[in-house]
Each structure stands twice: as structure tokens, then as C-alpha cells.
XYZ file of C-alpha atoms in Angstrom:
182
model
C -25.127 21.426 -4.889
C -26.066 25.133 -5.418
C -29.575 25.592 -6.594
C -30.624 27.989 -9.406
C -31.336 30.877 -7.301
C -27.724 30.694 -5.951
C -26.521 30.470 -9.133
C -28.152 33.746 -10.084
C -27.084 35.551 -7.008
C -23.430 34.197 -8.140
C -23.393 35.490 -11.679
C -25.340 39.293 -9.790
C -22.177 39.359 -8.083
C -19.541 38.641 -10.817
C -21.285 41.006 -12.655
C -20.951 43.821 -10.366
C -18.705 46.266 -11.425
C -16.004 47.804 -9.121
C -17.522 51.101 -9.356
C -20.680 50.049 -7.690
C -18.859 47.570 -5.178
C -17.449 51.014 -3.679
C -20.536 52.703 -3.866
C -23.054 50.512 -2.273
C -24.223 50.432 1.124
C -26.383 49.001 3.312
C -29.349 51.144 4.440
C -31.972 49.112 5.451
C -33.482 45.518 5.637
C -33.808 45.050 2.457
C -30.223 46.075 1.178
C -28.780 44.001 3.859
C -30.889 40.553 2.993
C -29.773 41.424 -0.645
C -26.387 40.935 1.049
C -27.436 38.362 2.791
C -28.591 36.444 -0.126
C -25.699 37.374 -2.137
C -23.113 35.993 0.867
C -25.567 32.958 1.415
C -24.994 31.806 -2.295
C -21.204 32.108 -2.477
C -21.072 29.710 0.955
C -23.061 27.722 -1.172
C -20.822 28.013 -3.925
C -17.700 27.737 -1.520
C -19.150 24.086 0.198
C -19.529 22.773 -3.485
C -16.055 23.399 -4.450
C -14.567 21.977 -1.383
C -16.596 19.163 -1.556
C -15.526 18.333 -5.149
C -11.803 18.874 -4.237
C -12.430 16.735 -1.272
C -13.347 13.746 -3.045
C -10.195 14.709 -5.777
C -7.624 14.856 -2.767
C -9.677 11.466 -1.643
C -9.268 9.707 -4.555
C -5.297 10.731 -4.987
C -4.442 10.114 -1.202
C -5.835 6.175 -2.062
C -3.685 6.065 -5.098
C -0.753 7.426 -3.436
C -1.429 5.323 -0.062
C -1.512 2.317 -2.734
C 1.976 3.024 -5.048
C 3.427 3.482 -1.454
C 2.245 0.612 0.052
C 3.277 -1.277 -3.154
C 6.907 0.340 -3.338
C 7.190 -0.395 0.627
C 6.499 -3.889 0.087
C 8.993 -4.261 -2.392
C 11.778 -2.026 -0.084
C 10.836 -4.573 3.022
C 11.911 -7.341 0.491
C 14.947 -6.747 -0.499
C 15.699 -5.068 3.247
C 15.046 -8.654 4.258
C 17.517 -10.240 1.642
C 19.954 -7.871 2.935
C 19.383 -8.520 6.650
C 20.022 -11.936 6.262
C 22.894 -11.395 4.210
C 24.663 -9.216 6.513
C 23.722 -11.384 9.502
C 25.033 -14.722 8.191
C 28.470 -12.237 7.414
C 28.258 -10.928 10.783
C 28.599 -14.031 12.524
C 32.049 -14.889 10.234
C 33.630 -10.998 11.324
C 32.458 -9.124 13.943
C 33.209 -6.278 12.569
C 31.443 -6.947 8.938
C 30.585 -4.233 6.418
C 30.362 -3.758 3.155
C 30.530 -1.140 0.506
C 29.399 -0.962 -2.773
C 28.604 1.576 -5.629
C 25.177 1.744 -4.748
C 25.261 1.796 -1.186
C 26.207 0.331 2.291
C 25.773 -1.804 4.946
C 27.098 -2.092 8.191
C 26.298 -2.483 12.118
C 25.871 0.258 14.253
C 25.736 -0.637 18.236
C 22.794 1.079 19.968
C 22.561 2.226 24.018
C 19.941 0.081 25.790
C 16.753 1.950 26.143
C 15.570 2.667 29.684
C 11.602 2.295 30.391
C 10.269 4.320 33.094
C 7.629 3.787 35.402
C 7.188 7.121 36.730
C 4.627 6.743 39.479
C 7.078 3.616 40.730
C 10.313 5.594 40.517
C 8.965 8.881 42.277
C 8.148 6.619 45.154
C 11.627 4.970 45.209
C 13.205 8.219 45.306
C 11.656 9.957 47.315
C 11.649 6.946 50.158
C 15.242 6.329 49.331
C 15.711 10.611 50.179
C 16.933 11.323 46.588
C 14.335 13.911 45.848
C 17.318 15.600 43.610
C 16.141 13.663 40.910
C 12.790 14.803 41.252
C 11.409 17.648 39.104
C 8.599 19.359 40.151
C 7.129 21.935 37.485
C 5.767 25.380 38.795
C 3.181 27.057 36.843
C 0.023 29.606 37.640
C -3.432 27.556 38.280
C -4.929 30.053 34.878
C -8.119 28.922 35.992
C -8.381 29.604 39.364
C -6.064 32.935 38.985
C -9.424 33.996 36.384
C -12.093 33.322 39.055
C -10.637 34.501 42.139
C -8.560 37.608 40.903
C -10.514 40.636 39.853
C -10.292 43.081 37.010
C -10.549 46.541 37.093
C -9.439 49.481 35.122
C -7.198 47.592 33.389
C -5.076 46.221 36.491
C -5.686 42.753 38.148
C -6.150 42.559 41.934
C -5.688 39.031 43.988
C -8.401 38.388 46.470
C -6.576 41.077 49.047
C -6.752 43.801 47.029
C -3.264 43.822 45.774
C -2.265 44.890 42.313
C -1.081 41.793 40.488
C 2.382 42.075 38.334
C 2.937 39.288 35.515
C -0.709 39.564 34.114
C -1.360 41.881 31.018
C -4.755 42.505 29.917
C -5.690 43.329 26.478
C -9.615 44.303 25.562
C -11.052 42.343 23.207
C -13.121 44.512 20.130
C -16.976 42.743 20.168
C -17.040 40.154 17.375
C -19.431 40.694 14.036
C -21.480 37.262 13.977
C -23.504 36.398 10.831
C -25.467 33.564 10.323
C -25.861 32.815 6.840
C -29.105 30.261 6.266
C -27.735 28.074 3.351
């Protein structure tokens, strides 16, 4: 909850006009904790309003979560009727379905669904000599390339002194970094 002093910093900066948002400027300490103040209040006034929309989306994700969880019910229900329906036809035809104007229902056949124990299998194949179905995935050790490999005038050298292609280096501008106290 903003506190009254925010609240008048607030309404000091809604009231400034656009002609003096162009021509002010910080000169000194005390223009720029003016600033400070004034930035301090709206992150005040910024936490409030996501904290009061939090709670709104809150409240509406429970209601939704509950219709849903109500209308799912109800769909798992009548799925259910159907299953059983279709099953005990099944087992008369084979080849049962059945259309009608509001829908289907039928049997689809589905491929078996291999698990994989990878550790396991890599052993197999490689003791069985059928490394062909063995990928092995290449990549640069980042990490290591950063702490051995040197920078300089905007080239990188490996540890013998060789200019390193495949390595771009962009310079980072320093970062502005202001902490409000709110």
C-alpha cells in the first residue's frame, strides 16, 4: 500500500506538464533525489497494482480451475458410458464403429511403445560392436573455452597463442543500476 507521501509524489508527476518533462535536468543531489523520490513512489504505485491484479487473476484462475474441473468430470462420465458401449460392441465385430450426427466412435490400433534404458542399451551395443547406433553429441566445453582462451583486441587466442575462428565477441555498454529504497 502506497503511503501519503507517495501519493503526493504520484499526483507531482501527473501534474507535470510536457513542457517541463523536456526541460528538466538533473544537476545536482538534490534534483536527482527529487527523481529519486518521484521513481521510488511510482514502484510503489506499480507493486500495488500488481498486487491487486494478482489476487483478481487468483481468484478467476480458482473459478476457472473449478467450472473445468466440473465440466471434466462430467466429459469423463459420459467418456465412460461410451467406452463401455463400444467395448461390449467390439467384442460382437471386430471391426465396430459407429457414426452419428453428433459424432463418432471407433478403434484405432496403436504401435507398441518402446522404453529405453539408455545406460543398459549403450552397454549392449557397444559390447555387442554396434556402436552405429550410438550417437555421440559434439559441442564446445563454453566454460572451459572462457577460462583458458584469452581476449584481446577483439580476437580470441587458445592457450598457444593462436587466433581462434568460430568465436565473435561483442562489447557489452556498462549497465545504469538504480536502487530505488521503497
Amino acid at each position: 500500500m502506497i503511503n501519503a507521501l507517495q501519493l503526493h509524489e504520484i499526483q507531482e508527476v501527473e501534474e507535470l506538464t510536457e513542457e517541463s518533462r523536456q526541460r528538466f535536468e538533473v544537476k545536482d543531489v538534490q534534483s536527482l533525489s527529487w527523481v529519486l523520490r518521484k521513481m521510488a513512489a511510482l514502484q510503489a504505485k506499480k507493486l500495488e497494482v500488481n498486487e491487486l491484479i494478482d489476487v483478481e487473476i487468483e481468484r478467476l484462475q480458482h473459478f476457472r480451475n473449478k467450472e473445468l474441473e466440473s465440466l471434466q468430470n462430467n466429459e469423463d462420465f459420459f467418456r465412460g458410458l461410451i467406452s463401455e458401449y463400444a467395448i461390449r460392441k467390439r467384442d460382437e465385430d471386430p471391426k465396430f464403429k459407429e457414426k452419428t450426427p453428433y459424432g463418432a466412435i471407433s478403434f484405432r490400433k496403436k504401435q507398441p511403445k518402446w522404453h529405453y534404458n539408455d545406460a543398459a542399451l549403450i552397454n549392449h551395443l557397444k559390447s555387442n560392436d554396434l556402436t552405429e547406433f550410438v550417437r555421440v553429441k559434439e559441442e564446445p566445453d563454453k566454460v572451459a573455452i572462457k577460462k583458458q582462451f584469452k581476449l584481446n583486441n577483439g580476437l580470441i587466442y587458445d592457450p598457444d597463442g593462436q587466433a581462434v575462428e568460430g568465436i565473435t565477441v561483442e562489447q557489452q555498454p556498462d549497465e545504469l543500476v538504480i536502487k530505488l529504497e521503497v
